[in-house]
XYZ file of C-alpha atoms in Angstrom:
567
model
C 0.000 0.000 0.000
C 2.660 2.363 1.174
C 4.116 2.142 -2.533
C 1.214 2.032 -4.437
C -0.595 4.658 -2.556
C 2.217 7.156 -1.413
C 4.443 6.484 -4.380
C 5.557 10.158 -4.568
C 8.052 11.842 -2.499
C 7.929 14.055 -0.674
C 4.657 13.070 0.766
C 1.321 14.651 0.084
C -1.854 15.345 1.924
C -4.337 12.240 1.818
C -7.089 13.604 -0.566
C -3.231 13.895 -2.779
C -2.167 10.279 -2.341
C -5.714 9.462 -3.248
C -5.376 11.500 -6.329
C -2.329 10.161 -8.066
C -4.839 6.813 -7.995
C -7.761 7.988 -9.142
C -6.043 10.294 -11.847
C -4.160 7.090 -13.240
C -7.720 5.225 -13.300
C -9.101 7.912 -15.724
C -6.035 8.051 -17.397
C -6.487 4.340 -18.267
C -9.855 5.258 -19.532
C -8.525 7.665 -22.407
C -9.680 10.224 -19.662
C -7.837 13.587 -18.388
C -6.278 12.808 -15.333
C -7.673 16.416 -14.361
C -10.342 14.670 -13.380
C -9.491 12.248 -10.702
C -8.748 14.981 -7.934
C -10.107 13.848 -4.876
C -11.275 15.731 -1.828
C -12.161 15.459 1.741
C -15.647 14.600 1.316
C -18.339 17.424 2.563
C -20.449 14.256 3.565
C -18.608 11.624 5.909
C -22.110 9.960 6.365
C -21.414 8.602 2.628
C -17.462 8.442 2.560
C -14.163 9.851 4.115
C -13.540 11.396 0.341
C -15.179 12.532 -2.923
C -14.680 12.392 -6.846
C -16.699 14.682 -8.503
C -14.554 14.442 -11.776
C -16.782 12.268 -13.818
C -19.385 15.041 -14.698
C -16.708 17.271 -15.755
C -15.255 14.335 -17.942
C -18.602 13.609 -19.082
C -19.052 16.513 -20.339
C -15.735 16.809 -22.168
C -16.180 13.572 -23.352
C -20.145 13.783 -23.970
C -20.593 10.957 -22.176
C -23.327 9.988 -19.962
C -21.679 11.299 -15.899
C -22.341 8.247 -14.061
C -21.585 5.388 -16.734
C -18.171 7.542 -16.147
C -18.263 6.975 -12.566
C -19.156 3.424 -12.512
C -16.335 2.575 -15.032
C -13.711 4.073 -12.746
C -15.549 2.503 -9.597
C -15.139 -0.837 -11.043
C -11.206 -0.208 -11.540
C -10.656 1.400 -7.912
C -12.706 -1.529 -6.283
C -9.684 -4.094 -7.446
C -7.416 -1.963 -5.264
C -6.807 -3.446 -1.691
C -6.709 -0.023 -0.024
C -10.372 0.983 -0.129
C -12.764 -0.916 2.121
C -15.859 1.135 0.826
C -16.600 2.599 -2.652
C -19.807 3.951 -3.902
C -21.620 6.280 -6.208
C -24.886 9.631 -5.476
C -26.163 11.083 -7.466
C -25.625 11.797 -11.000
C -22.137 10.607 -10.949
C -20.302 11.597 -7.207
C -17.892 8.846 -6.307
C -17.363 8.271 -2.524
C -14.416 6.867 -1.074
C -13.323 5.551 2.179
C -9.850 3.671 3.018
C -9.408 0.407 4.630
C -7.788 0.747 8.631
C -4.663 -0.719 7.630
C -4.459 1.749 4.486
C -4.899 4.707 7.153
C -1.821 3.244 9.592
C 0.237 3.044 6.886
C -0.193 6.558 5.913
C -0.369 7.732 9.472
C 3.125 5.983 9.850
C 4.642 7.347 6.764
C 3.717 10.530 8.163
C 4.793 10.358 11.362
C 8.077 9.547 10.289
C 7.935 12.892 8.053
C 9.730 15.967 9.534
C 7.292 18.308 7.578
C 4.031 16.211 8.269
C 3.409 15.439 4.517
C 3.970 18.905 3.213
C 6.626 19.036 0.306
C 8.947 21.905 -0.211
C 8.046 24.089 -2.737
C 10.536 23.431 -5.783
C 12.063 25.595 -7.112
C 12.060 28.171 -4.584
C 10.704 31.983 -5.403
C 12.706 35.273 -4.010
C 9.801 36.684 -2.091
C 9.973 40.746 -0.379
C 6.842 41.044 2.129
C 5.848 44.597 2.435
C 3.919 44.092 5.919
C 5.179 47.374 8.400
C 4.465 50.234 7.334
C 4.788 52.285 10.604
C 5.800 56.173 10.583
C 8.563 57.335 12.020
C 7.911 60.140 15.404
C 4.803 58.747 15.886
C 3.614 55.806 18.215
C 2.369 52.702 16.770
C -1.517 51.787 17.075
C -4.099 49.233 16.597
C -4.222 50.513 12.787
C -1.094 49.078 12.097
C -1.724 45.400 14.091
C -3.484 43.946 11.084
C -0.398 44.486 8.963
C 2.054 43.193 10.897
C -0.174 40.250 12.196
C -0.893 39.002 8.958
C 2.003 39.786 7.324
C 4.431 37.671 10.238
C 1.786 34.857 9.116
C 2.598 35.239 5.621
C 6.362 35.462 6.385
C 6.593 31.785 8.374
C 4.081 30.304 5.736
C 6.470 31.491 3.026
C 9.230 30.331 4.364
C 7.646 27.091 5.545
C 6.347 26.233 2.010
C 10.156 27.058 0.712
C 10.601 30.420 -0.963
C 13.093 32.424 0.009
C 11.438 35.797 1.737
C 12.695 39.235 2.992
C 10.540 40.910 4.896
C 10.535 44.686 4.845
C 9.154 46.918 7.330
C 8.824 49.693 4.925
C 8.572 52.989 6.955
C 7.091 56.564 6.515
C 9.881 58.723 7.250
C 10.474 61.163 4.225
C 7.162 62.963 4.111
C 5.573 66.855 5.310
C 5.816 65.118 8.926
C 9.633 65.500 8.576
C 8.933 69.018 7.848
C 6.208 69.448 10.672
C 8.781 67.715 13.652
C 11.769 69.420 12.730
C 10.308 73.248 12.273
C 8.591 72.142 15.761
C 11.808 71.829 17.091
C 12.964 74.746 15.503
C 10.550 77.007 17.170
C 11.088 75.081 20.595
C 14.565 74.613 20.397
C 16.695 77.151 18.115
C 19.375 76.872 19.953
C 20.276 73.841 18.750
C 23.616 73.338 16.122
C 21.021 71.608 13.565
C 19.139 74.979 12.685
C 22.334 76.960 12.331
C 23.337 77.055 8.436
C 26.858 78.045 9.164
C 27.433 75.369 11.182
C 30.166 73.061 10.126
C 29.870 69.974 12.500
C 30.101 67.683 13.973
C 26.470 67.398 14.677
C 25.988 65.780 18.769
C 25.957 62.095 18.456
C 22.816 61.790 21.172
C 19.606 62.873 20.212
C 17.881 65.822 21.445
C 14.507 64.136 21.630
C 13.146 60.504 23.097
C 10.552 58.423 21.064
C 8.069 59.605 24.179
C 9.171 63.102 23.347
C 8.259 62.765 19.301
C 5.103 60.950 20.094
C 4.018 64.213 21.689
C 6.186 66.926 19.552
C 4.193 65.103 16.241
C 0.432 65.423 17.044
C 1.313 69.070 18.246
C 2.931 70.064 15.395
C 0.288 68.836 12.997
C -2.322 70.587 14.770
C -0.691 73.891 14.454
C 0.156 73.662 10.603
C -3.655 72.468 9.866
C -4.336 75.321 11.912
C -2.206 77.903 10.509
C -1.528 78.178 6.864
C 1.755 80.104 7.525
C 3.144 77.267 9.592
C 2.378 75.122 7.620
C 4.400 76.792 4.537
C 7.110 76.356 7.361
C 6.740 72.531 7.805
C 6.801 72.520 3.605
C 9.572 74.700 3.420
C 12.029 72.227 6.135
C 10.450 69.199 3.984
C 12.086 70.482 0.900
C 14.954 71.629 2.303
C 15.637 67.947 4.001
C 15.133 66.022 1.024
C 17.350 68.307 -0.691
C 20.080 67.236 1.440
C 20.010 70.007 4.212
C 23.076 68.807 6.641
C 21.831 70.129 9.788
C 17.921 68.691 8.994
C 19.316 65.621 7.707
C 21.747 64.827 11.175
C 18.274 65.224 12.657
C 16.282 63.564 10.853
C 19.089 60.568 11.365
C 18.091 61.175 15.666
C 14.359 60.629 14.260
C 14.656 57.975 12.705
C 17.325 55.833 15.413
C 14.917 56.714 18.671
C 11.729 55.600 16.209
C 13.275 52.482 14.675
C 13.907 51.438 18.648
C 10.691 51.870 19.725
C 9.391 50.147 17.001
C 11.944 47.127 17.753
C 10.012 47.078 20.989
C 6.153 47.255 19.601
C 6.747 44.885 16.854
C 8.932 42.392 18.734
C 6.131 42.023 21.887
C 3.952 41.042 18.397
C 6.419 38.499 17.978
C 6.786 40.087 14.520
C 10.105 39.858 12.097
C 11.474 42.042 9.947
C 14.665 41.362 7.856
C 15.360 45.218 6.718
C 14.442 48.221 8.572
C 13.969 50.766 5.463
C 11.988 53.705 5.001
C 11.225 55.943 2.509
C 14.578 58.064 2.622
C 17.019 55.473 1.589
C 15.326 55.426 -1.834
C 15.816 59.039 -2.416
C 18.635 58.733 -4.528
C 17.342 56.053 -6.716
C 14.151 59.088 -7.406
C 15.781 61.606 -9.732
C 16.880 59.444 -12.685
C 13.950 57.001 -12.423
C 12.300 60.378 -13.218
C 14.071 60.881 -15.827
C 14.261 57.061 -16.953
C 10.132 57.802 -17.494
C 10.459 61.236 -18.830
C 12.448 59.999 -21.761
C 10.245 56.986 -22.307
C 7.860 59.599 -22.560
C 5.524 57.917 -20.292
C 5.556 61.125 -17.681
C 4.329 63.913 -18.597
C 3.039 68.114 -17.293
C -0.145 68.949 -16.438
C -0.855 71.960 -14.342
C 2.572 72.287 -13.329
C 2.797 68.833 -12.088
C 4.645 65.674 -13.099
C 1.666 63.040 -14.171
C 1.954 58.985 -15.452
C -1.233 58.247 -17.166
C -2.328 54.753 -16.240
C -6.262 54.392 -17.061
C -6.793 51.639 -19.858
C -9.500 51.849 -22.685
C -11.180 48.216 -20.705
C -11.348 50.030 -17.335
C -14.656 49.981 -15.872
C -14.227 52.422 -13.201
C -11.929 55.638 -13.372
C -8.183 55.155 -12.717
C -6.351 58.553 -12.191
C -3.372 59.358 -13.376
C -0.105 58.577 -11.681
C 1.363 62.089 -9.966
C 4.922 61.670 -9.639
C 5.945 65.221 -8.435
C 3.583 67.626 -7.439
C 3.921 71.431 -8.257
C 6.440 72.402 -5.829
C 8.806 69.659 -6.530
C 8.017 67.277 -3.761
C 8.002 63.698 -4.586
C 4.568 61.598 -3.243
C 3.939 58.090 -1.665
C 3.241 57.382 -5.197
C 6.917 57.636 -6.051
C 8.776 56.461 -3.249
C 6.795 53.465 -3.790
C 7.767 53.381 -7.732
C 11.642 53.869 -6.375
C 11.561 51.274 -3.821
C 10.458 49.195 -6.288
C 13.548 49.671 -8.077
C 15.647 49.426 -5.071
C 14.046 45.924 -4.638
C 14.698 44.994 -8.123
C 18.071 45.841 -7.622
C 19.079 44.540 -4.484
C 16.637 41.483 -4.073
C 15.294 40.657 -7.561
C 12.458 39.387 -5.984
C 10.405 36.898 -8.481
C 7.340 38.143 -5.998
C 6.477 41.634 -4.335
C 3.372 41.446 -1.599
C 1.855 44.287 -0.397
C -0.090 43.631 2.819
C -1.466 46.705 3.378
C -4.958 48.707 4.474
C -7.470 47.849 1.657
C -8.270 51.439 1.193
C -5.223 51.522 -0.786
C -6.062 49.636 -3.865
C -6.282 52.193 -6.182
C -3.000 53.994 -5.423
C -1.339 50.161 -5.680
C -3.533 49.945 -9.128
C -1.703 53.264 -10.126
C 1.899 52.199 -9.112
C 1.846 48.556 -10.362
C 0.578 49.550 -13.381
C 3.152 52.211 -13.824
C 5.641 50.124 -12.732
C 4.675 47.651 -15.634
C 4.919 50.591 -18.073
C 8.162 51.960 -17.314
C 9.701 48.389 -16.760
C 11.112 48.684 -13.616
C 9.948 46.108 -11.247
C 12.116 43.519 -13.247
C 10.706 40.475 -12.991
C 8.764 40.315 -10.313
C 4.919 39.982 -9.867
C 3.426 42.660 -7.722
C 0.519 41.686 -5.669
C -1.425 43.787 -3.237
C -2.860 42.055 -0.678
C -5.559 44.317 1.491
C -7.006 43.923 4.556
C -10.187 44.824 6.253
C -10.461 47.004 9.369
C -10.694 45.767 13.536
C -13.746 47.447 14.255
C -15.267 48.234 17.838
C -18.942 47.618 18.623
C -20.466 50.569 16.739
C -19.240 48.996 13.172
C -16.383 51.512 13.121
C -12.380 51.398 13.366
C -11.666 50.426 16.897
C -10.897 52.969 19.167
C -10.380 53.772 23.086
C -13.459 54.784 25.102
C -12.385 58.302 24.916
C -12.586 58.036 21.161
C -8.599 58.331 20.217
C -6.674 55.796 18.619
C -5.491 53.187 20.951
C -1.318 52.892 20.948
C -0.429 49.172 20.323
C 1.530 49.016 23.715
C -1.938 49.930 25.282
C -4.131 47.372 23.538
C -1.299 44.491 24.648
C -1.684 45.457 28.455
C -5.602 45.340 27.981
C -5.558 41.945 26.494
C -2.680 40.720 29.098
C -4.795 42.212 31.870
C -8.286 40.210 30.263
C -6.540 37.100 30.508
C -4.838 37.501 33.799
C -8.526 37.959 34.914
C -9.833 34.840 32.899
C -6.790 32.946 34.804
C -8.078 34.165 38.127
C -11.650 33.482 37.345
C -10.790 29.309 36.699
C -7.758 29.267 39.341
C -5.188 28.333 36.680
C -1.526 28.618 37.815
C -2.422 29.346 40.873
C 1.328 28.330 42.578
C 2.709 29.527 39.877
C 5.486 32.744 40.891
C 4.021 35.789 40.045
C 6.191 36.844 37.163
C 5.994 33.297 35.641
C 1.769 33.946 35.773
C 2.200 37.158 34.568
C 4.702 35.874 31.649
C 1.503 33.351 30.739
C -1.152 35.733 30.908
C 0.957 37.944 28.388
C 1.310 34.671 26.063
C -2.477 33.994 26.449
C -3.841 37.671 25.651
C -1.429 37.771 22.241
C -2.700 34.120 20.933
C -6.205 35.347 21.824
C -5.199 38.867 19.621
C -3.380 37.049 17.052
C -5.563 34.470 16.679
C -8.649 36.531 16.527
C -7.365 38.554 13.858
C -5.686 35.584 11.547
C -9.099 33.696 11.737
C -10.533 36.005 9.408
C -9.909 36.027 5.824
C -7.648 39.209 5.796
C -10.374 41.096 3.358
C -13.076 40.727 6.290
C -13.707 43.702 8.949
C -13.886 42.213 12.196
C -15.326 43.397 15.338
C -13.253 43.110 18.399
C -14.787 41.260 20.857
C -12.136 41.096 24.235
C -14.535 38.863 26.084
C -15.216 36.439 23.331
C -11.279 36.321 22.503
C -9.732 35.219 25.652
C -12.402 32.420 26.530
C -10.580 28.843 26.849
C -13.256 27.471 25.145
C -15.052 28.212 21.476
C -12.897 29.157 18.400
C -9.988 31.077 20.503
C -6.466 31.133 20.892
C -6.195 30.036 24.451
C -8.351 27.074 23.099
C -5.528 26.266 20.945
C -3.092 27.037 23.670
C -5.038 24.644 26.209
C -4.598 21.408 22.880
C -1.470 21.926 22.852
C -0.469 22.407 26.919
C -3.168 19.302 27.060
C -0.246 17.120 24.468
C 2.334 17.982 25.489
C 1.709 17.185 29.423
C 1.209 13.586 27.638
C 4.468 13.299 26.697
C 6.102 14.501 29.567
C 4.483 12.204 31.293
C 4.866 9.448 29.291
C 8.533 10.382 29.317
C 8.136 10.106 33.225
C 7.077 6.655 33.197
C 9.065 5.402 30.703
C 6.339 5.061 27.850
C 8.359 5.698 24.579
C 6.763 5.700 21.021
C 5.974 2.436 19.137
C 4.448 1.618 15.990
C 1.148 2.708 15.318
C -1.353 0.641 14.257
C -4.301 0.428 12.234
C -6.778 2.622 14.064
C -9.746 2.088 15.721
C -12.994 3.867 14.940
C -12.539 6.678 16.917
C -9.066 6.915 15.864
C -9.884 7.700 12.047
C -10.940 10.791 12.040
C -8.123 12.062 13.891
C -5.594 10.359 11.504
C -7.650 12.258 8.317
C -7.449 15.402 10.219
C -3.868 15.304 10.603
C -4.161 13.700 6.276
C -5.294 17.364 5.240
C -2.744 19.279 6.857
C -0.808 19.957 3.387
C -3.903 21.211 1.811
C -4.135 23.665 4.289
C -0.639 24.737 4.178
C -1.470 24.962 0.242
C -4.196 26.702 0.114
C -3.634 29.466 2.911
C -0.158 29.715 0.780
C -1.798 30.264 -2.811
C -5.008 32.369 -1.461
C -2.361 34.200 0.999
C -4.945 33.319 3.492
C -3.688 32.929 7.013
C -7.267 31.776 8.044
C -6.934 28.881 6.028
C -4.251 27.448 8.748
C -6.293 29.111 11.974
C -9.257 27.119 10.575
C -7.663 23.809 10.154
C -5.256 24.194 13.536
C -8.905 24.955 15.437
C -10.699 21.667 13.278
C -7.084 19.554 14.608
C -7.904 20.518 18.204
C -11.259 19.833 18.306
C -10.629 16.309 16.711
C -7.955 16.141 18.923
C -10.369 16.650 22.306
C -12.915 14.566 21.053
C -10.036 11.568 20.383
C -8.231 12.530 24.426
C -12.095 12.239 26.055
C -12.507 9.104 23.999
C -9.232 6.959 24.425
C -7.248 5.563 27.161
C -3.452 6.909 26.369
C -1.001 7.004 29.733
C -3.266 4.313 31.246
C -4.007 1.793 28.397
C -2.780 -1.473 29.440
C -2.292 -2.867 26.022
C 1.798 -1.311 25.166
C 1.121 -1.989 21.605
C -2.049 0.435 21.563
């Protein structure tokens, strides 16, 4: 069975063993083997899988659908591996494996270090675009979603085999440059960095703390919205910074260190990666002659005094606006730090993929730069995908915020979901003995998998509602639920460790036992399809399905205490 069944290597999910089998069957029959892909069946009261290909293959063949069906039932029924086989409806072929043919599999799987899933071959160059935090100001819940379900996307990657570099991709060359540093200006003239004539060197220590900038920021904005001549201030030390500006730059540099630190700290209590800590600034140089790279292709072009990339095609059926690439007064936009990064990318990475996982809101302005980017030829050869996500709303349907209607900071909405599930502990008298900082350490790990999870269990395109009660529950489609599975296993096997219990063969399973085994059978679909849909919810639904198999099998079976050693 192993051979005939699980004849390819690396190993595949079940419903994929079963579908090399099948496939050859219609094959035989002068059939597309398209048509023998087999699935975990949506009705386990009529098999453990499903064929649907014979009324596809009827129809390509203009054959009757279940004359189809019964010719490749009569074929698979000569196989020792099935122990039921039958047909519904129209043409639906239902399969279920014998016990043996499910302990072999479950063996050959055990003794796989990736659990049936193959390595993706060959491997892409993949740069994740998942950050997307500014510099001077404090991170909040609007950028969790980002990081959250880019991080997923990052292991998944990496886990199916491409190669990925994950970039954190920071706002730090824009008017809030200008804002900050003509706010320190007015507070602060004293300071070497406003003084033209000076030479240097400029004081290695910043002036400022990130606490500092998360207040000088907000302030500064409010005047220049305010007051239309400080804001011509702000636009005036914008353009005088990205024009190279020694003094602004040197401070900028203090900006962006204290920033990149306190991010460090926000991102890494996420348990979030990054492999580059960029920003908008370091493409800078790479702006001016992509400019001009466009302006001779004559794809840029003036209107109204600004520099504009058309991008709308005749089969658009909405309006796409043009591209602007500089506005008026010479400043360069999102729009084309975006377009350089791209070539900085290109350069550096040469990715074969570029994912965006940003705010859905964006979509046109991604529509405008990929489609520039295609035009002007710059994004090598790399795909460039844009993968948007829906909002974390509170009760009232709208993006969540604190009670006193501000945007929570991220530190903030960690401490509230540590401090939920600190309570939840309390309220069941878990860890009780436990020293205090060890409990606290736990309730920290419980309120992030009750976050994380929450948020990766929706397709990343869904608003969600955030629901802090309904999150840290032990029980119900949670986090701590799938905290509590796997605490639950592995006290097993420290016990069985204990008492000298060590691994044997397993063995054809016993009724309970199957469904458990064909759970753990569809892990590589998951993997598959949360990797091709970029779907993180994919792998929260089938790790929730796997401990809920998982209980029922624990409640059902003897394990530490079964007298039988084989079992």
């Amino acid at each position: 069975f192993p051979t005939q069944l699980l004849r390819s290597a690396p190993m595949s999910s079940l419903s994929g063993a079963l579908t090399e089998v099948v496939a050859r069957v219609f094959t035989e029959l002068g059939l597309s083997p398209e048509f023998g892909r087999v699935t975990p069946s949506n009705r386990p009261d009529l098999g453990q899988f499903q064929c649907n290909g014979a009324l596809a293959a009827a129809k390509a063949a203009k054959q009757n659908p279940r004359a189809i069906a019964e010719q490749v039932l009569g074929r698979l029924q000569t196989l020792p591996q099935f122990r039921d086989l039958s047909l519904a409806g129209p043409g639906f072929i239902n399969l279920s494996l014998t016990d043996d043919a499910l302990g072999a599999y479950a063996r050959a799987f055990a003794a796989d270090e990736r659990i049936g899933a193959a390595r993706k071959s060959p491997p892409e160059m993949v740069v994740l675009d998942y950050g997307g935090a500014n510099i001077a100001k404090a991170m909040h819940v609007g950028h969790l979603r980002a990081a959250i379900i880019g991080e997923a996307l990052r292991r998944l990657f990496l886990f199916v085999g491409d190669n990925v570099v994950g970039d954190v991709h920071m706002g730090d060359w824009g008017l809030q440059m200008g804002m900050i540093i003509s706010e320190m200006e007015l507070r602060r003239p004293d300071l070497p960095y406003f003084d033209a004539a000076f030479k240097g060197p400029y004081p290695n220590a910043s002036p400022v703390t990130a606490e500092e900038l998360e207040e000088i920021y907000p302030t500064a904005a409010a005047a220049c919205k305010a007051d239309p001549a400080r804001m011509e201030k702000a636009r005036v030390a914008t353009a005088e910074l990205q024009q190279g500006r020694p003094g602004y730059r040197a401070l900028w540099q203090h900006f962006f260190d204290v920033s990149v630190e306190m991010m460090k700290r926000d991102y890494g209590a996420l348990g979030v990666h990054f492999d580059l800590w960029k920003g908008e600034a370091c493409v800078d140089p790479l702006i001016a002659p992509m400019v001009d790279k466009m302006k001779a292709m004559g794809l840029a072009r003036e209107d109204q005094g600004a520099l504009i990339v058309p991008v709308a095609k005749p089969d658009d059926k909405k309006e796409i606006p043009p591209l602007i690439l500089i506005k008026r007064d010479g400043a360069a936009m999102y729009s084309t730090t975006d377009l350089a990064t791209i070539v900085d990318r290109v350069q550096e990475q040469n990715p074969d993929l570029i994912l965006y996982v940003v705010d859905q809101r964006q979509h046109l302005h991604f529509e405008q730069v990929f489609r520039t980017a295609i035009m002007a030829g710059i994004n090598g050869k790399a795909t460039m995908e844009h993968l948007g996500f829906g909002t974390m709303n509170g009760p009232d349907g709208k993006p969540f915020k604190t009670r006193a209607g501000g945007v929570m900071k991220l530190q903030d909405l960690i401490a509230m979901m540590s401090n939920s599930a600190m309570e939840r502990l309390n309220e069941q008298g878990i860890a009780t003995d436990y020293d205090p900082a060890e409990r606290q350490e736990i309730a920290r790990r419980v309120g992030l998998a009750a976050l994380k999870f929450a948020d990766l269990s929706n397709h990343p395109v869904a608003n969600y509602v955030f629901d802090l009660d309904r999150f840290v529950r032990f029980e119900g489609k949670t986090g701590p639920y799938l905290l509590y599975a796997a605490v639950r296993i592995k006290s097993i096997l420290r016990k069985a460790e204990t008492q000298g219990d060590t691994p044997g063969a397993i063995l054809p399973p016993e009724p309970g036992e199957r469904d458990l085994i064909l759970a753990l059978g569809d892990l590589p679909n998951a993997v598959m399809d949360a990797y091709r849909e970029r779907a993180p919810n994919k792998i929260a639904d089938y790790a929730y399905g796997l401990a809920q198999t998982f209980s029922t099998y624990y409640n059902a079976f003897h394990i530490l205490s079964e007298p039988n050693k084989a079992l």
